[in-house]
Coordinates of C-alpha atoms in Angstrom, one line a residue:
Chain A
X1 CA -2.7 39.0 4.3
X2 CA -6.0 37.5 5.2
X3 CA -3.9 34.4 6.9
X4 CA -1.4 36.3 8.0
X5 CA -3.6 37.7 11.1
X6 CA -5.1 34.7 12.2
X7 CA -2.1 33.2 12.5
X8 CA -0.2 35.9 13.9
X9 CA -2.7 35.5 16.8
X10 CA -2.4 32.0 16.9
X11 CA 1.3 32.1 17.5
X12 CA 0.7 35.1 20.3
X13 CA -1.7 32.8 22.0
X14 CA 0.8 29.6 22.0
X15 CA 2.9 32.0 23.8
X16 CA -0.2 32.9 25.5
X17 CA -0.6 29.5 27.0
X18 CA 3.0 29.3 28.7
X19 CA 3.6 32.9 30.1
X20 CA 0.5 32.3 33.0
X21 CA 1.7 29.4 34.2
X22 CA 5.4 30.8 34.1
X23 CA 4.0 33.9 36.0
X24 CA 2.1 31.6 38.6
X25 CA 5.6 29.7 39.3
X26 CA 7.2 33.1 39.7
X27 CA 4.3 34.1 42.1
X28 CA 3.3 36.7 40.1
X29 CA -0.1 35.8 39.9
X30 CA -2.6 33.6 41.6
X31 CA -4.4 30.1 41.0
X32 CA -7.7 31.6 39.7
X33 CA -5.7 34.6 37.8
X34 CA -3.7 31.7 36.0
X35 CA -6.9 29.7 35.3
X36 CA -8.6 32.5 33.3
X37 CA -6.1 33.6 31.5
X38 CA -5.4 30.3 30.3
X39 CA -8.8 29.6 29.0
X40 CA -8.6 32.8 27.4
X41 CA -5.1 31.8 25.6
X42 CA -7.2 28.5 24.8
X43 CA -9.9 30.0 23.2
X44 CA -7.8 32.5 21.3
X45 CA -6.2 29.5 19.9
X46 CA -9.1 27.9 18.9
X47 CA -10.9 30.2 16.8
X48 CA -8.1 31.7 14.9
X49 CA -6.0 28.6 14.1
X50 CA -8.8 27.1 12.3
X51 CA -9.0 30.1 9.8
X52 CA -5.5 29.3 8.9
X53 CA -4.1 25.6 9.6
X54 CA -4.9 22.8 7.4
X55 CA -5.7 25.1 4.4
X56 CA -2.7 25.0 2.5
X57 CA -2.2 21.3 2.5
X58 CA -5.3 21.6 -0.2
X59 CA -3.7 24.4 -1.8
X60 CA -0.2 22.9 -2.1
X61 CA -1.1 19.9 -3.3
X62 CA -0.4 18.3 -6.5
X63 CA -3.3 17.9 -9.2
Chain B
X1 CA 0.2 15.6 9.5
X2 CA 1.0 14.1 6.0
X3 CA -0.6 13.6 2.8
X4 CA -4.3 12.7 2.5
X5 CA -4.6 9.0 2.0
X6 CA -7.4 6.7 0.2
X7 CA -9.9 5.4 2.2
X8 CA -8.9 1.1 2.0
X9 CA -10.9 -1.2 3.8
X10 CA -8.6 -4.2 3.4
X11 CA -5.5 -2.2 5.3
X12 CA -5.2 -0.5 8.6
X13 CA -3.1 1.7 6.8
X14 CA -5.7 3.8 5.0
X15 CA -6.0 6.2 7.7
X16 CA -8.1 8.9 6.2
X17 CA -10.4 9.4 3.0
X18 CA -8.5 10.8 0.2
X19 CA -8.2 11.4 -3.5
X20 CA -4.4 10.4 -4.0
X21 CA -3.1 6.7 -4.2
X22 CA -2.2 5.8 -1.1
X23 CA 0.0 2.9 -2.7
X24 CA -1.2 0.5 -0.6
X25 CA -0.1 -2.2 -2.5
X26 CA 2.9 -1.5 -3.9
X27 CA 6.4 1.1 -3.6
X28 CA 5.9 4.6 -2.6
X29 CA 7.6 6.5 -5.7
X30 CA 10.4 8.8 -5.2
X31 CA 8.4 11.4 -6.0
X32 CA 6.2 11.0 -3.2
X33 CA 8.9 11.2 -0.5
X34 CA 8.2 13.8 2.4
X35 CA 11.1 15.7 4.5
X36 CA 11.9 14.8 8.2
X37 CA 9.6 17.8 9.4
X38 CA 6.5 15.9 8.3
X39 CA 7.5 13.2 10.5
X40 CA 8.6 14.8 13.6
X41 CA 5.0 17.1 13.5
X42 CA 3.0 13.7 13.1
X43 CA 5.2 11.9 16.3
X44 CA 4.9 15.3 18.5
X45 CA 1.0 15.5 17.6
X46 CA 0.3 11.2 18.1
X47 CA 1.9 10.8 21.3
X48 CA 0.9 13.9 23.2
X49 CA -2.8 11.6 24.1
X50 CA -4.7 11.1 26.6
X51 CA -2.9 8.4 28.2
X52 CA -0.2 10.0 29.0
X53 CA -2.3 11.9 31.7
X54 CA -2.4 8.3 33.5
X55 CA 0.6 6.5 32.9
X56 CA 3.0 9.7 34.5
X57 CA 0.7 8.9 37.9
X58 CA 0.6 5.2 37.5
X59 CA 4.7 5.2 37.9
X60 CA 4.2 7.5 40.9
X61 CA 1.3 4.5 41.8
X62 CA 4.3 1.6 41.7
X63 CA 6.7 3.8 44.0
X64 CA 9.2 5.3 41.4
X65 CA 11.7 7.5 42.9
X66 CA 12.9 10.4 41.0
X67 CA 16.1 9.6 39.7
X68 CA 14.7 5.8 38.2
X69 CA 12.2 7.9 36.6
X70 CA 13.6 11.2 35.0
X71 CA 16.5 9.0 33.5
X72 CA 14.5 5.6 32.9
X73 CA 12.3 7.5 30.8
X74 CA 14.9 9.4 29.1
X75 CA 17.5 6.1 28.5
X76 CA 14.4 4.2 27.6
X77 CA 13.2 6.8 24.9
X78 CA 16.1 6.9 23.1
X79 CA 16.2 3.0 23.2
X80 CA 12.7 3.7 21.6
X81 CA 14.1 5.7 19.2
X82 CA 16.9 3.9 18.3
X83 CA 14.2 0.8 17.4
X84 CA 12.8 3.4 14.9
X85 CA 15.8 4.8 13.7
X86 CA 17.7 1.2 13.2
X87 CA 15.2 -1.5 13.4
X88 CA 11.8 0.1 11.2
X89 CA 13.0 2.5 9.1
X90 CA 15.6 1.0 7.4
X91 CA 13.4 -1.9 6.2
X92 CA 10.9 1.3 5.5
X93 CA 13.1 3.3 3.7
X94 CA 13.8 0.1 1.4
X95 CA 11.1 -2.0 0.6
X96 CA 8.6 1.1 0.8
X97 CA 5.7 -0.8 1.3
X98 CA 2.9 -0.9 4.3
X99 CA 3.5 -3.4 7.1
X100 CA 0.3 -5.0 6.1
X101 CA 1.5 -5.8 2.4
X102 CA 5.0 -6.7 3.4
X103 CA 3.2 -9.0 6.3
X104 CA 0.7 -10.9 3.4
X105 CA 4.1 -11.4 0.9
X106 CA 5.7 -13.1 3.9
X107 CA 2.6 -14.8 6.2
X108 CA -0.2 -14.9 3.1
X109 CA -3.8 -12.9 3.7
X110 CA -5.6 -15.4 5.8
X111 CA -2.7 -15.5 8.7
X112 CA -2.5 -11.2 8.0
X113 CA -6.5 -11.3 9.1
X114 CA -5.2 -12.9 12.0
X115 CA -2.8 -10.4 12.5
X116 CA -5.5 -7.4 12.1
X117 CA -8.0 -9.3 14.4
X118 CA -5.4 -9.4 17.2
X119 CA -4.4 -5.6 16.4
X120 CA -8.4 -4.7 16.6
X121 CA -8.7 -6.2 19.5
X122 CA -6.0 -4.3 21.2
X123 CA -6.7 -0.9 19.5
X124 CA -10.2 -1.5 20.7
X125 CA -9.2 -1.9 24.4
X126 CA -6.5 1.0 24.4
X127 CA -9.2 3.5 22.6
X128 CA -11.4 2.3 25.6
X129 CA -8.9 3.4 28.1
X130 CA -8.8 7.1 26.3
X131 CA -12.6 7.2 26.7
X132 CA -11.6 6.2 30.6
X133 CA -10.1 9.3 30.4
X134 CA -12.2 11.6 28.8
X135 CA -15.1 10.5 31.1
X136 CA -13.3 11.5 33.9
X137 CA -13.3 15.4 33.0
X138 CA -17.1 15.0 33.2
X139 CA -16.3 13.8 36.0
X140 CA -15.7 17.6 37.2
X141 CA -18.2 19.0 35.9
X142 CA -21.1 16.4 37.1
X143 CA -19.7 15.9 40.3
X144 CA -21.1 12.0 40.0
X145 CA -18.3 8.9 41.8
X146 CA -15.5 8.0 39.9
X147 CA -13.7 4.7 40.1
X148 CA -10.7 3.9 42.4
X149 CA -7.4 2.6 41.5
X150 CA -8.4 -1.0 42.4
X151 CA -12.0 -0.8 40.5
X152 CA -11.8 -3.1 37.6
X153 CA -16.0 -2.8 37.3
X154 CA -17.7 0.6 37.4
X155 CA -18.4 1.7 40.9
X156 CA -21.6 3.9 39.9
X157 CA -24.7 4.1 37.1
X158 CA -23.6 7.8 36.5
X159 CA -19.9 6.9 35.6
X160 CA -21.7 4.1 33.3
X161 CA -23.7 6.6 31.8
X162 CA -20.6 9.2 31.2
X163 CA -18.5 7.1 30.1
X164 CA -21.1 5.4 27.7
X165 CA -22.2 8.7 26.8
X166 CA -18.7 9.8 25.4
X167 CA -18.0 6.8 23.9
X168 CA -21.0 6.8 22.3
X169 CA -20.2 10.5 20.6
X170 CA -16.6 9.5 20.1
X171 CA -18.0 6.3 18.2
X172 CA -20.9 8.2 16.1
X173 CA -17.9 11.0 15.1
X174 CA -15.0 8.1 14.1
X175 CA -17.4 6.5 11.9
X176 CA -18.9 9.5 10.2
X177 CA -16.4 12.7 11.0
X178 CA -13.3 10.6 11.0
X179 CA -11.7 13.5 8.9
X180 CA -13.2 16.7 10.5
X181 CA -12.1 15.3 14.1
X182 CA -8.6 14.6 12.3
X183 CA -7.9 17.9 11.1
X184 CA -9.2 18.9 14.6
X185 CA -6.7 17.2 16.0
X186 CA -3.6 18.6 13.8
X187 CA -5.4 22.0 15.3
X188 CA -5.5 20.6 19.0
X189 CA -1.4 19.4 19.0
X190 CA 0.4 22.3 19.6
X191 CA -1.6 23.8 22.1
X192 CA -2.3 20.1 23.8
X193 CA 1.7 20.3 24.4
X194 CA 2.4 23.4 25.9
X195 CA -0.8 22.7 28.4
X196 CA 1.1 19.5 29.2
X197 CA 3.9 21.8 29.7
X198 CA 2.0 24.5 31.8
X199 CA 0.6 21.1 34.0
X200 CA 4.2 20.9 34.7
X201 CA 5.3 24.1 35.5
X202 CA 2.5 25.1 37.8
X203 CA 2.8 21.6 39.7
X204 CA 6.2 22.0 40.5
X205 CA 5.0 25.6 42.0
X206 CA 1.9 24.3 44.0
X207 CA 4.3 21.8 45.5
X208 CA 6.3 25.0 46.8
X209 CA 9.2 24.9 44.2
X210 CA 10.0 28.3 43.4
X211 CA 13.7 27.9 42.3
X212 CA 15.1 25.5 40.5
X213 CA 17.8 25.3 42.9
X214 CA 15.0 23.5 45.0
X215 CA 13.6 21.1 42.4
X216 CA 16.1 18.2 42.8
X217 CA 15.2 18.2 47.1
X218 CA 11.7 18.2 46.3
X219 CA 11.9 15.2 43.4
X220 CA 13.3 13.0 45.9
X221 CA 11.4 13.9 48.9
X222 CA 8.0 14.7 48.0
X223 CA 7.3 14.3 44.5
X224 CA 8.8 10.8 43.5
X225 CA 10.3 9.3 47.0
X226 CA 10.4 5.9 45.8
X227 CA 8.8 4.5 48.8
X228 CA 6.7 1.3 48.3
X229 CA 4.3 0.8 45.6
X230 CA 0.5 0.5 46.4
X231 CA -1.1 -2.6 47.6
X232 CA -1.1 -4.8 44.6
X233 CA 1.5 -3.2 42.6
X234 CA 4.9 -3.5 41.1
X235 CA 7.7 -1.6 42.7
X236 CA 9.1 0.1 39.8
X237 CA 12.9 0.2 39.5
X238 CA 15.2 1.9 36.9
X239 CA 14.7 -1.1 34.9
X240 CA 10.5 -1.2 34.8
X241 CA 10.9 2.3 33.9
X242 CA 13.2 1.6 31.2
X243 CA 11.7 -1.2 29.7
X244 CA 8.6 0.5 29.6
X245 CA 9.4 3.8 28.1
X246 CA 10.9 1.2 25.5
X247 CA 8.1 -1.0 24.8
X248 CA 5.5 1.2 25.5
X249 CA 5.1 1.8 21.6
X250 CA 6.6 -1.6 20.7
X251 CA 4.0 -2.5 18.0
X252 CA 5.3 0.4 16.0
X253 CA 8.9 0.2 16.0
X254 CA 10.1 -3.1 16.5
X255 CA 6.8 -4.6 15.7
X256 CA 7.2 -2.7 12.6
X257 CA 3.5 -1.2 12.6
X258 CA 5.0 2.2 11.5
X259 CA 6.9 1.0 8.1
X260 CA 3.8 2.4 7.3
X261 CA 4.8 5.6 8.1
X262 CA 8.4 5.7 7.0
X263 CA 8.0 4.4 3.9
X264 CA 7.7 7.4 3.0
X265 CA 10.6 8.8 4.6
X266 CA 13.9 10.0 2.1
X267 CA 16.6 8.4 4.4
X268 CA 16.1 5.3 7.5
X269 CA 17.4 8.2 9.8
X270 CA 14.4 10.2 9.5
X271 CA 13.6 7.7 12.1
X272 CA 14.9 10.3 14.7
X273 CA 11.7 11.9 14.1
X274 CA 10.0 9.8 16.8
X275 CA 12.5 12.2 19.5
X276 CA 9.6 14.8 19.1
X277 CA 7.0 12.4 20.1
X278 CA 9.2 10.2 22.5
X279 CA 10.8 13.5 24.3
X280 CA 7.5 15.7 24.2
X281 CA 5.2 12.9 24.8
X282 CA 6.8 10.1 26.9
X283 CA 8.9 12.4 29.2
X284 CA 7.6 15.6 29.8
X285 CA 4.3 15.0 29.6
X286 CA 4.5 11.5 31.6
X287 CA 6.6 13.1 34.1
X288 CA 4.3 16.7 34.0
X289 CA 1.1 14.5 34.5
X290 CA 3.7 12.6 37.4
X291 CA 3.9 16.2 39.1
X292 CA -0.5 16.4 38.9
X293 CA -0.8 13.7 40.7
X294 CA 2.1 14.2 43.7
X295 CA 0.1 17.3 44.4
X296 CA -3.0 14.8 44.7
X297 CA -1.5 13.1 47.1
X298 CA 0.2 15.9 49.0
X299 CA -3.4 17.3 49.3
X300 CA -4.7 14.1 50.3
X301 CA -2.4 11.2 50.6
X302 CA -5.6 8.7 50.9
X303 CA -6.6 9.8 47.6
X304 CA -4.4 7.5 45.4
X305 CA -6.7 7.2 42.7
X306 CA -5.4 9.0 39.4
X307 CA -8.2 10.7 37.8
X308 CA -6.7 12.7 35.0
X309 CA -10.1 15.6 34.5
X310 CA -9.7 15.9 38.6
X311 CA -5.7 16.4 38.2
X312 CA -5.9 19.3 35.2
X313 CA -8.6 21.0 37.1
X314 CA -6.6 21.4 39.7
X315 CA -3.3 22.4 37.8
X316 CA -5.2 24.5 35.1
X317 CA -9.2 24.8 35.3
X318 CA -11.0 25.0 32.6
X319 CA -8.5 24.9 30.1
X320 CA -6.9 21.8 31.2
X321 CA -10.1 20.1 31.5
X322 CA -10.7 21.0 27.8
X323 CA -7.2 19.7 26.9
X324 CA -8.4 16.1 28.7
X325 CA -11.4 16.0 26.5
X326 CA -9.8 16.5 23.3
X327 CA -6.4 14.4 24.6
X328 CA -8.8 11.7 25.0
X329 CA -10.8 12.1 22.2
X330 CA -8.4 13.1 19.1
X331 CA -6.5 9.9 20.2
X332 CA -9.7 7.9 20.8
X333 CA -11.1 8.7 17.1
X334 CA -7.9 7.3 15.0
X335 CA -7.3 4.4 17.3
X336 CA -11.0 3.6 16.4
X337 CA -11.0 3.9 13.1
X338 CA -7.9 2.2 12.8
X339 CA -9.7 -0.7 14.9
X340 CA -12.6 -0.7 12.5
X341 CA -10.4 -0.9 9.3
X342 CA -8.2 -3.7 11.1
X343 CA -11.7 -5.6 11.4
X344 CA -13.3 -4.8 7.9
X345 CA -10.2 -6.4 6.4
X346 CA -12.1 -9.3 8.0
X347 CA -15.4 -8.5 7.7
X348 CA -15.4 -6.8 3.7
X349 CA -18.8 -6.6 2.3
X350 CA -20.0 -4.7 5.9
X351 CA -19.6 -1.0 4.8
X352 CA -16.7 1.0 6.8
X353 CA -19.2 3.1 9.2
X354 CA -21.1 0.0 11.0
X355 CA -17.6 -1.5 11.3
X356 CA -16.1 1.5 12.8
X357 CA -19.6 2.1 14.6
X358 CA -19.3 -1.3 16.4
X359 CA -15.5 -1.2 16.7
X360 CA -16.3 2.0 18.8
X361 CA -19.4 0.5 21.0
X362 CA -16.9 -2.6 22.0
X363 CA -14.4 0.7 22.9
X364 CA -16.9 2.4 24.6
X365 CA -18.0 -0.6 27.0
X366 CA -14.2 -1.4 27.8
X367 CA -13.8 2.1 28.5
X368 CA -17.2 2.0 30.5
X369 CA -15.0 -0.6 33.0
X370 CA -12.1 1.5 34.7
X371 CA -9.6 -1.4 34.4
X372 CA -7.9 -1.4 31.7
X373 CA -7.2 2.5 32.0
X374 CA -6.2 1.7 36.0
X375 CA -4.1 -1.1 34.9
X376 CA -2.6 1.1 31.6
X377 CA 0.9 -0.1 32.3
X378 CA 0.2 -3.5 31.8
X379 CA -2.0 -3.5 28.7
X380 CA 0.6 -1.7 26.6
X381 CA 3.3 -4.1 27.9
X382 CA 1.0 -6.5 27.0
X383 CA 0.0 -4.8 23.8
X384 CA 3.4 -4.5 22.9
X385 CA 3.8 -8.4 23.4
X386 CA 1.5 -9.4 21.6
X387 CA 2.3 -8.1 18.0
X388 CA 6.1 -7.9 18.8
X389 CA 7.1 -11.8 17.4
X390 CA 5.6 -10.2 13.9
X391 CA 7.8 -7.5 13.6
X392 CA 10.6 -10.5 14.5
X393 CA 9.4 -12.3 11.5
X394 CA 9.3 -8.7 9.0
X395 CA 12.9 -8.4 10.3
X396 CA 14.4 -11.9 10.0
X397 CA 12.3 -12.2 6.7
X398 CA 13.9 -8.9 5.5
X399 CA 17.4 -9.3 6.3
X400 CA 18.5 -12.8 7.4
X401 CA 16.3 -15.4 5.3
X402 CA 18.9 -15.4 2.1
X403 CA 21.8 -16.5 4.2
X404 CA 20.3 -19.1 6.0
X405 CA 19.1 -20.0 2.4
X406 CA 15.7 -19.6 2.8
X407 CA 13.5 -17.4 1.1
X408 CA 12.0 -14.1 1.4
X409 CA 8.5 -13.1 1.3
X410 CA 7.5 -17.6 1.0
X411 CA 3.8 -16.6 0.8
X412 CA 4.2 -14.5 -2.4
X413 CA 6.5 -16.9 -4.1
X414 CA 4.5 -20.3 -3.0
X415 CA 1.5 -18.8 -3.0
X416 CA 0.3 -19.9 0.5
X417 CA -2.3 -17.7 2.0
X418 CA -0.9 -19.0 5.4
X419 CA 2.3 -19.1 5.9
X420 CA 2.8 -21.8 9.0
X421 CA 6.2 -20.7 9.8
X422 CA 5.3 -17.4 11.0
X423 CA 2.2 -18.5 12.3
X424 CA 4.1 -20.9 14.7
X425 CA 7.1 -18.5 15.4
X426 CA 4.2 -15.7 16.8
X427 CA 1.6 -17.9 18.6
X428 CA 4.9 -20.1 20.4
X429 CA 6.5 -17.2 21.1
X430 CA 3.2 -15.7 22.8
X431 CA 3.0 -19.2 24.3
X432 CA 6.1 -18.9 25.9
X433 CA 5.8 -15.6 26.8
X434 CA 2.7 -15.9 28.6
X435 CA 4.0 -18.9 30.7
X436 CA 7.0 -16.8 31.6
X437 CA 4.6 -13.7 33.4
X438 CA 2.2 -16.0 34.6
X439 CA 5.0 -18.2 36.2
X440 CA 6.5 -15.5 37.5
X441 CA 9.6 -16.0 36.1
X442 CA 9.4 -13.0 34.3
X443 CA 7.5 -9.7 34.4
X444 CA 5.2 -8.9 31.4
X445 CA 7.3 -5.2 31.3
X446 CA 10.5 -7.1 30.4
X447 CA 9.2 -10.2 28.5
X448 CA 9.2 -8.6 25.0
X449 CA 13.1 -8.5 24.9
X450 CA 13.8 -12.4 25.0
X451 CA 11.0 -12.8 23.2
X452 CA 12.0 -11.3 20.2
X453 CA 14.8 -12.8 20.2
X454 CA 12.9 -16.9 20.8
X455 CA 10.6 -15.1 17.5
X456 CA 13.5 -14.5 15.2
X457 CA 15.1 -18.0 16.0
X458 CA 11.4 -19.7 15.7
X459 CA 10.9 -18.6 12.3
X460 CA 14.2 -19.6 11.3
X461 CA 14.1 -22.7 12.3
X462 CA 10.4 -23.2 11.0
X463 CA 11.1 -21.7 7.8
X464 CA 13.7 -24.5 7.5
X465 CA 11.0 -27.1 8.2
X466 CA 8.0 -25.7 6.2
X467 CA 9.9 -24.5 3.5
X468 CA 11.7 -27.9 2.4
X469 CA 8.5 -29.8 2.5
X470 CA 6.5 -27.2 0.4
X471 CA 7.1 -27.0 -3.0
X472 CA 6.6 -22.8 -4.1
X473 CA 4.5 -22.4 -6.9
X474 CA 7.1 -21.0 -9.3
X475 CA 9.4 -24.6 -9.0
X476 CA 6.3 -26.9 -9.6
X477 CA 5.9 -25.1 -13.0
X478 CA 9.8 -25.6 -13.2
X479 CA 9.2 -29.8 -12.4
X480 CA 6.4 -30.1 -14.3
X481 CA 7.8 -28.8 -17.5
X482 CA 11.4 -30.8 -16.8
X483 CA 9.1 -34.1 -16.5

């Protein structure tokens, strides 16, 4: 269950990263709007993955 | 991203520190197979780089127009992935060994350390050109002069001392974080790809397309309208395109860098695997990064140089600056190490971290001069080039040798350390080769096709000479004993 958040945000900030830029296209939302967001989606991504990515390869593998 | 590997000095191959065999020197098991998904993650993650942020504006830079481009790349992608899929991974999937092993049974260990000083050399330039790029986001921040399109030199002190300053830290971390920055990278992949994507999408709308319905008008008017190249540079045709979507990565498919990789691959077709890399990597995101830079020169059409920090600033702010530094960097940091391991094979008793230190201090000043990165095109045809008349010699070794009654792997059966045949079928090809480009009679994008084939009759016909007048090991014992 621990994992299971982190990566659950992970995945929601992947989507994160596409949805400003698709709303910018759209005209939705403007150039600085669609800058922010965007780092925000970036950071998201970058502090939960780490909590989650990587650490099964060490569990999973063979002795 | 794969297993964890041993560290090995002697072979390029050892990629990352590890507690498990790496079986560098003999068959991957059948136990140790992997599934195609471990393949297609490692080819989406290697090819979504740095570079790719200036090779989609150097095509605009030689005058592509939009149709020689969106197709060229895709035709030549698949060409690329066909090379994988029928040329490497067959000979993978069977002999399971590393290039490097398979390369010293055929050539012998002196003319392999050969082969890894030419590979340094190039890995040393090409992680120099990703430190181009990473300097440039600085670039953004510092607000110091960057270098033009035409600068081979650097044009100020403070783009010597950014540019020397992240080499410097990319250099320090290869040689003593190799692994953290590794796992970094697996992090950085998926995220690096969809901001490639989002360069895309929001360049297409800061051109003014806002249907799709638009897109095709504004490819061939504004974006890519094939009109001349710039002053000193290739018009690009279908054909450049083509051949250089092909060869772009020829050292690893039909150079056959990456039997390294599929040997440990269940079946040769896992070789589709490079798609995700080739599709991701060499279309959209050349062809994204393409988009960046028409908006450059729709802002400005004067300002034709391709700075790739400048160009996701624009497109994305911070973020896409962030996703320079670490496209730069997390490509930067294996090519290094890779370079340093290809050198210690050379250099043995000098411990791994002053090899890889130095390997990335000779990165960092070729990344210091804006060249290589302004002329990218041409170093990884040349690249390419260079190691492609050893893959010619894996291949004719593997599959051809026993019916022209030759035989396979002559180094490990005479026990030569340097095996002249492929010696002279790589340097004369590369002889050859060169006087074709510098003659003019043949670009450098298209050279590596012929040249193959001049490779694979060259060693042929060499084998048939060396190998009658040298007596292998195994038959002297056989004609001593019968005297």
């Amino acid at each position: 269950m621990p994992r299971l958040i982190p990566q659950i945000v992970s995945w929601l900030s992947l989507i994160y990263v596409v949805i400003p830029p698709m709303l910018f296209w759209l005209g939705k939302v403007d150039e600085k709007a669609l800058k922010v967001h965007m780092l925000i989606a970036t950071m998201l991504w970058f502090i939960a993955t780490p909590l989650w990515m990587g650490r099964e390869v060490k569990a999973e593998k063979a002795p | 991203m794969g297993e964890d590997k041993i560290l090995d000095y002697r072979s390029p191959d050892a990629v990352e520190p590890a507690a498990a065999n790496e079986f560098e020197r003999e068959p991957v098991p059948r136990n140790r197979l992997l599934g195609l998904t471990s393949f297609i993650g490692q080819y989406a993650g290697e090819h979504v780089a740095g570079t790719e942020l200036m090779i989609g504006p150097l095509f605009l830079v030689h005058g592509v127009s939009a149709f020689n481009v969106i197709v060229g790349l895709a035709v030549g992608n698949l060409l690329a992935v066909l090379s994988w899929m029928l040329l490497c991974a067959p000979i993978a999937t069977r002999a399971r060994l590393t290039l490097y092993y398979q390369l010293e049974k055929i050539c012998g260990r002196n003319l392999v350390v050969l082969y890894n000083l030419a590979n340094g050399v190039m890995f040393c330039f090409l992680a120099g050109s990703m430190i181009t790029v990473s300097a440039t986001a600085l670039g953004v921040w510092l607000e110091f002069p960057m270098p033009k399109l035409s600068d081979i030199a650097p044009n100020s002190w403070q783009w010597v001392v950014a540019a020397g300053a992240c080499g410097v830290a990319i250099a320090i971390v290869a040689a003593y974080g190799y692994q953290a920055v590794a796992k970094f990278a697996n992090v950085a992949a998926p995220w690096m790809v969809l901001v490639f994507l989002a360069f895309g999408i929001v360049g297409l709308r800061q051109l003014g397309v806002t249907d799709l319905s638009q897109f095709w008008h504004k490819a061939t008017t504004e974006i890519w309208p094939g009109v001349k190249a710039q002053p000193g540079k290739v018009h690009f045709t279908f054909w450049h395109v083509m051949f250089f979507a092909w060869f772009c990565n020829m050292a690893m498919h039909i150079g056959m860098a990456d039997l390294s990789v599929f040997r440990f691959a269940k079946k040769s077709w896992y070789g589709i695997a490079s798609a995700a890399g080739m599709f991701v990597g060499h279309w959209m995101a050349w062809l994204s990064a393409s988009i960046l830079y028409a908006v450059q020169l729709k802002a400005d059409p004067t300002d034709t140089t391709p700075l790739p920090g400048p160009l996701a600033y624009k497109a994305c702010g911070v973020a896409g600056v962030i996703c320079v530094i670490l496209a730069g960097w997390t490509t930067a940091n294996p090519t290094i190490y890779r370079a340093g391991l290809a050198f210690q094979a050379i250099l043995p008793r000098i411990s791994r971290y002053k090899v890889t230190l130095a390997t990335g201090l000779i990165a960092t000043i070729a990344g210091i001069f804006p060249g290589v990165a302004m002329k990218l095109l041409d170093f990884v045809a040349l690249y390419g080039m260079v190691l492609m008349p050893m893959g010619a010699v894996v291949f004719v070794d593997f599959w051809l040798m026993d019916r022209f009654g030759l035989r396979k792997n002559y180094a490990e059966v005479s026990g030569t350390n340097f095996n002249m045949a492929a010696f002279l079928a790589w340097w004369v090809t590369l002889a050859i080769c060169i006087t074709l480009v510098l003659t003019k009679t043949t670009e450098i994008f298209f050279v590596s096709l012929p040249g193959w084939f001049v490779a694979a009759v060259l060693y042929i016909v060499m084998s048939k000479l060396f190998q009658k007048t040298t007596t292998p090991r195994g038959f002297e014992v056989v004609a001593k004993a019968a005297a």
